[in-house]
CSV table of C-alpha atoms in Angstrom, one decimal:
chain,number,residue,atom,x,y,z
A,1,TRP,CA,-22.1,-39.3,57.3
A,2,TYR,CA,-20.6,-37.5,54.2
A,3,GLU,CA,-17.4,-35.9,53.0
A,4,ALA,CA,-18.0,-32.2,53.4
A,5,GLY,CA,-14.8,-31.0,51.9
A,6,TRP,CA,-12.0,-32.1,49.7
A,7,LEU,CA,-10.2,-35.0,51.5
A,8,ASN,CA,-10.3,-33.8,55.1
A,9,LYS,CA,-13.8,-33.1,56.4
A,10,LEU,CA,-16.2,-35.9,57.6
A,11,ALA,CA,-19.6,-34.5,58.6
A,12,TYR,CA,-22.8,-35.7,60.0
A,13,ALA,CA,-26.4,-34.9,59.0
A,14,GLU,CA,-29.8,-36.3,59.9
A,15,SER,CA,-33.1,-36.8,58.0
A,16,ALA,CA,-36.5,-38.0,58.9
A,17,ASP,CA,-37.5,-39.1,55.3
A,18,GLY,CA,-34.1,-39.4,53.4
A,19,LEU,CA,-35.0,-36.3,51.3
A,20,HIS,CA,-34.8,-33.3,53.6
A,21,TRP,CA,-31.6,-33.0,55.6
A,22,GLU,CA,-30.5,-31.1,58.7
A,23,ARG,CA,-26.9,-30.4,59.8
A,24,PRO,CA,-26.9,-30.4,63.6
A,25,ALA,CA,-24.6,-28.1,65.5
A,26,LEU,CA,-22.2,-30.6,67.2
A,27,ASP,CA,-19.5,-30.2,69.9
A,28,VAL,CA,-16.6,-31.8,68.0
A,29,VAL,CA,-16.0,-28.5,66.1
A,30,PRO,CA,-18.4,-26.2,67.9
A,31,GLY,CA,-21.0,-24.6,65.7
A,32,THR,CA,-20.5,-27.2,62.9
A,33,ASN,CA,-21.6,-30.7,62.0
A,34,LEU,CA,-18.0,-31.9,61.5
A,35,ILE,CA,-17.1,-35.1,63.3
A,36,LEU,CA,-13.6,-36.0,62.2
A,37,PRO,CA,-11.7,-32.9,61.4
A,38,GLY,CA,-8.2,-32.8,60.1
A,39,VAL,CA,-8.1,-36.5,59.0
A,40,GLU,CA,-7.4,-36.9,55.3
A,41,MET,CA,-9.8,-39.3,53.6
A,42,ASP,CA,-10.2,-40.8,50.2
A,43,SER,CA,-12.3,-43.8,51.2
A,44,THR,CA,-14.8,-43.7,54.0
A,45,ALA,CA,-17.4,-46.1,55.4
A,46,VAL,CA,-19.6,-46.0,58.5
A,47,PHE,CA,-21.6,-49.0,59.7
A,48,PRO,CA,-23.9,-49.4,62.7
A,49,ASP,CA,-23.1,-52.6,64.7
A,50,PRO,CA,-26.4,-54.2,65.7
A,51,ASP,CA,-24.8,-57.1,67.4
A,52,THR,CA,-22.1,-55.5,69.7
A,53,LYS,CA,-22.4,-55.7,73.5
A,54,ASP,CA,-19.9,-52.8,73.8
A,55,PRO,CA,-21.7,-49.6,74.3
A,56,ASP,CA,-18.7,-47.6,73.2
A,57,ALA,CA,-18.6,-49.5,69.8
A,58,LYS,CA,-22.0,-49.2,68.4
A,59,PHE,CA,-20.7,-47.6,65.2
A,60,LYS,CA,-17.7,-48.6,63.1
A,61,LEU,CA,-15.8,-46.3,60.8
A,62,PHE,CA,-13.0,-47.0,58.3
A,63,VAL,CA,-11.0,-44.1,56.7
A,64,ARG,CA,-8.2,-44.4,54.1
A,65,GLY,CA,-6.3,-41.4,53.0
A,66,PRO,CA,-5.3,-40.6,49.3
A,67,GLY,CA,-2.1,-42.0,47.9
A,68,GLY,CA,-0.2,-45.2,47.5
A,69,LEU,CA,0.2,-48.2,49.8
A,70,MET,CA,-0.4,-47.1,53.4
A,71,PRO,CA,-2.4,-48.0,56.4
A,72,GLY,CA,-6.1,-47.1,56.8
A,73,ARG,CA,-7.7,-46.1,60.2
A,74,ALA,CA,-10.4,-48.1,62.1
A,75,TYR,CA,-12.5,-46.3,64.6
A,76,VAL,CA,-15.4,-47.2,67.0
A,77,SER,CA,-18.0,-44.8,68.5
A,78,PRO,CA,-21.0,-44.9,70.9
A,79,ASP,CA,-23.0,-42.5,68.9
A,80,GLY,CA,-21.6,-42.1,65.4
A,81,VAL,CA,-20.3,-38.6,66.3
A,82,HIS,CA,-17.6,-39.0,68.9
A,83,TRP,CA,-14.9,-41.4,67.7
A,84,SER,CA,-12.2,-43.4,69.4
A,85,ASP,CA,-8.4,-43.1,68.7
A,86,PRO,CA,-7.7,-44.9,65.4
A,87,VAL,CA,-6.2,-48.3,65.1
A,88,LEU,CA,-4.0,-48.6,62.0
A,89,THR,CA,-4.7,-51.3,59.6
A,90,THR,CA,-2.1,-53.3,57.6
A,91,PRO,CA,-1.1,-51.1,54.6
A,92,LEU,CA,-3.6,-51.2,51.7
A,93,GLU,CA,-4.4,-49.2,48.6
A,94,ASP,CA,-7.0,-46.4,48.3
A,95,ARG,CA,-10.6,-47.1,47.6
A,96,SER,CA,-10.6,-49.9,50.2
A,97,THR,CA,-13.6,-50.1,52.5
A,98,ILE,CA,-15.5,-52.2,55.1
A,99,PHE,CA,-18.9,-53.8,55.5
A,100,TYR,CA,-20.8,-56.0,58.0
A,101,ASN,CA,-22.3,-59.4,57.3
A,102,PRO,CA,-25.1,-59.7,59.9
A,103,PHE,CA,-25.9,-63.3,58.8
A,104,ARG,CA,-22.4,-64.5,59.7
A,105,LYS,CA,-21.8,-61.7,62.3
A,106,LYS,CA,-18.5,-60.9,60.6
A,107,TRP,CA,-16.7,-57.7,59.8
A,108,VAL,CA,-15.1,-57.6,56.3
A,109,TYR,CA,-12.3,-55.4,55.1
A,110,SER,CA,-12.7,-55.1,51.2
A,111,ILE,CA,-9.0,-54.5,50.4
A,112,ARG,CA,-7.9,-52.9,47.2
A,113,ARG,CA,-4.5,-54.1,46.0
A,114,VAL,CA,-2.6,-53.9,42.7
A,115,PHE,CA,-1.3,-57.2,41.4
A,116,ASP,CA,0.6,-57.3,38.1
A,117,LYS,CA,-0.6,-53.7,37.3
A,118,GLU,CA,-4.2,-54.8,37.8
A,119,ARG,CA,-6.6,-53.6,40.6
A,120,ILE,CA,-7.9,-56.6,42.5
A,121,ARG,CA,-9.7,-57.1,45.9
A,122,LEU,CA,-8.6,-59.0,48.9
A,123,TYR,CA,-11.0,-60.2,51.6
A,124,ARG,CA,-10.4,-60.1,55.3
A,125,GLU,CA,-13.1,-61.4,57.5
A,126,CYS,CA,-13.0,-61.0,61.3
A,127,ASP,CA,-15.1,-61.3,64.5
A,128,ASP,CA,-13.5,-58.3,66.2
A,129,TYR,CA,-13.4,-55.1,64.0
A,130,LEU,CA,-10.4,-53.5,65.6
A,131,LYS,CA,-8.3,-56.5,66.1
A,132,GLY,CA,-9.1,-57.6,62.5
A,133,ALA,CA,-7.3,-54.4,61.3
A,134,ASP,CA,-4.1,-56.4,61.2
A,135,TRP,CA,-3.9,-59.0,58.5
A,136,SER,CA,0.0,-59.0,58.3
A,137,ASP,CA,-0.1,-62.7,59.0
A,138,GLY,CA,-1.5,-63.3,55.4
A,139,SER,CA,-5.1,-63.8,56.6
A,140,ALA,CA,-6.4,-61.4,53.8
A,141,VAL,CA,-7.1,-63.7,50.7
A,142,PHE,CA,-7.7,-63.0,47.0
A,143,TRP,CA,-11.5,-62.3,46.5
A,144,LEU,CA,-12.4,-60.5,43.2
A,145,ARG,CA,-11.3,-59.1,39.9
A,146,VAL,CA,-12.8,-58.3,36.6
A,147,ASP,CA,-13.3,-61.0,34.0
A,148,GLU,CA,-14.3,-61.4,30.3
A,149,ALA,CA,-17.8,-60.3,30.9
A,150,ASP,CA,-16.6,-56.8,31.9
A,151,ARG,CA,-16.2,-55.0,28.6
A,152,PRO,CA,-14.0,-51.9,27.9
A,153,ASP,CA,-15.5,-48.5,27.0
A,154,PRO,CA,-15.0,-48.4,23.2
A,155,ALA,CA,-14.2,-44.7,23.3
A,156,ILE,CA,-11.4,-45.2,25.8
A,157,GLY,CA,-10.2,-48.7,24.8
A,158,MET,CA,-8.5,-49.5,28.2
A,159,PRO,CA,-8.9,-53.0,29.9
A,160,PRO,CA,-11.5,-52.5,32.7
A,161,GLN,CA,-10.5,-53.0,36.3
A,162,LEU,CA,-12.3,-53.5,39.6
A,163,TYR,CA,-12.1,-50.1,41.3
A,164,ASN,CA,-14.2,-50.7,44.4
A,165,MET,CA,-16.6,-53.1,46.0
A,166,ASP,CA,-19.2,-52.1,48.6
A,167,VAL,CA,-21.5,-54.7,50.2
A,168,VAL,CA,-24.6,-54.3,52.3
A,169,ALA,CA,-27.2,-56.7,53.8
A,170,TYR,CA,-30.5,-56.6,51.9
A,171,GLU,CA,-33.3,-58.9,53.1
A,172,SER,CA,-31.8,-62.4,52.9
A,173,ILE,CA,-28.7,-61.6,50.8
A,174,MET,CA,-25.5,-59.6,50.7
A,175,LEU,CA,-25.8,-57.2,47.9
A,176,GLY,CA,-22.6,-56.0,46.2
A,177,MET,CA,-22.0,-52.9,44.2
A,178,PHE,CA,-19.1,-53.3,41.8
A,179,GLN,CA,-17.4,-50.1,40.7
A,180,ILE,CA,-15.6,-50.8,37.4
A,181,HIS,CA,-12.8,-48.5,36.3
A,182,LEU,CA,-12.9,-47.9,32.6
A,183,GLY,CA,-10.2,-45.3,32.3
A,184,PRO,CA,-8.3,-43.2,31.4
A,185,GLU,CA,-5.4,-43.6,33.9
A,186,ASN,CA,-4.9,-40.8,36.5
A,187,SER,CA,-2.0,-39.4,34.5
A,188,VAL,CA,-4.0,-38.9,31.4
A,189,CYS,CA,-6.9,-37.3,33.3
A,190,ARG,CA,-4.5,-34.9,35.0
A,191,ASP,CA,-2.7,-33.9,31.7
A,192,THR,CA,-6.0,-33.5,29.6
A,193,GLY,CA,-8.5,-32.4,32.2
A,194,ILE,CA,-11.0,-35.1,31.3
A,195,PRO,CA,-12.7,-37.2,34.0
A,196,LYS,CA,-11.8,-40.8,35.0
A,197,ILE,CA,-14.8,-43.0,34.2
A,198,THR,CA,-16.1,-45.6,36.5
A,199,GLU,CA,-19.5,-47.5,36.3
A,200,LEU,CA,-21.5,-49.0,39.2
A,201,GLN,CA,-22.9,-52.5,38.5
A,202,ALA,CA,-25.0,-54.6,40.9
């Protein structure tokens, strides 16, 4: 699953070895490999569900469009190609995502929020992926932020922030990938044409 266009084209490809890829002609948009046309996306995550008993929910998809505080969309699918109608989540910031913890058999929404002008992450754990999309009762709790070990880029000089947090099961552990935002801010990048710098750290 990959973003095949700017913000609105989720597509599907297959590979036997992870190196050589084929784009199958699917029936969602005939003659293409698109699977979720017309849905704006800035954050996307697809996970197979090895433990579900529901044949129509073997795959889970989370999509969050670009922009400020707004709901994301949670979908399920029997085949990873044909998706259900979306269930809207409680409003959250962009670069939010999901993952599955197979050891606890829990779905987790990794929620980006801004608190006191700093990017932080909230944690929402649930048994049912679609029902768990609603945390308006306060069940999403503070989880992660940067600390003194996260050093700024000396050429930029901005305090680092936690930009994203993706997690996947690996052998007997949950392995997290921290995406650290080093700057500059979006307005500076827009006005000067320079890239926004983020670094991935395990």
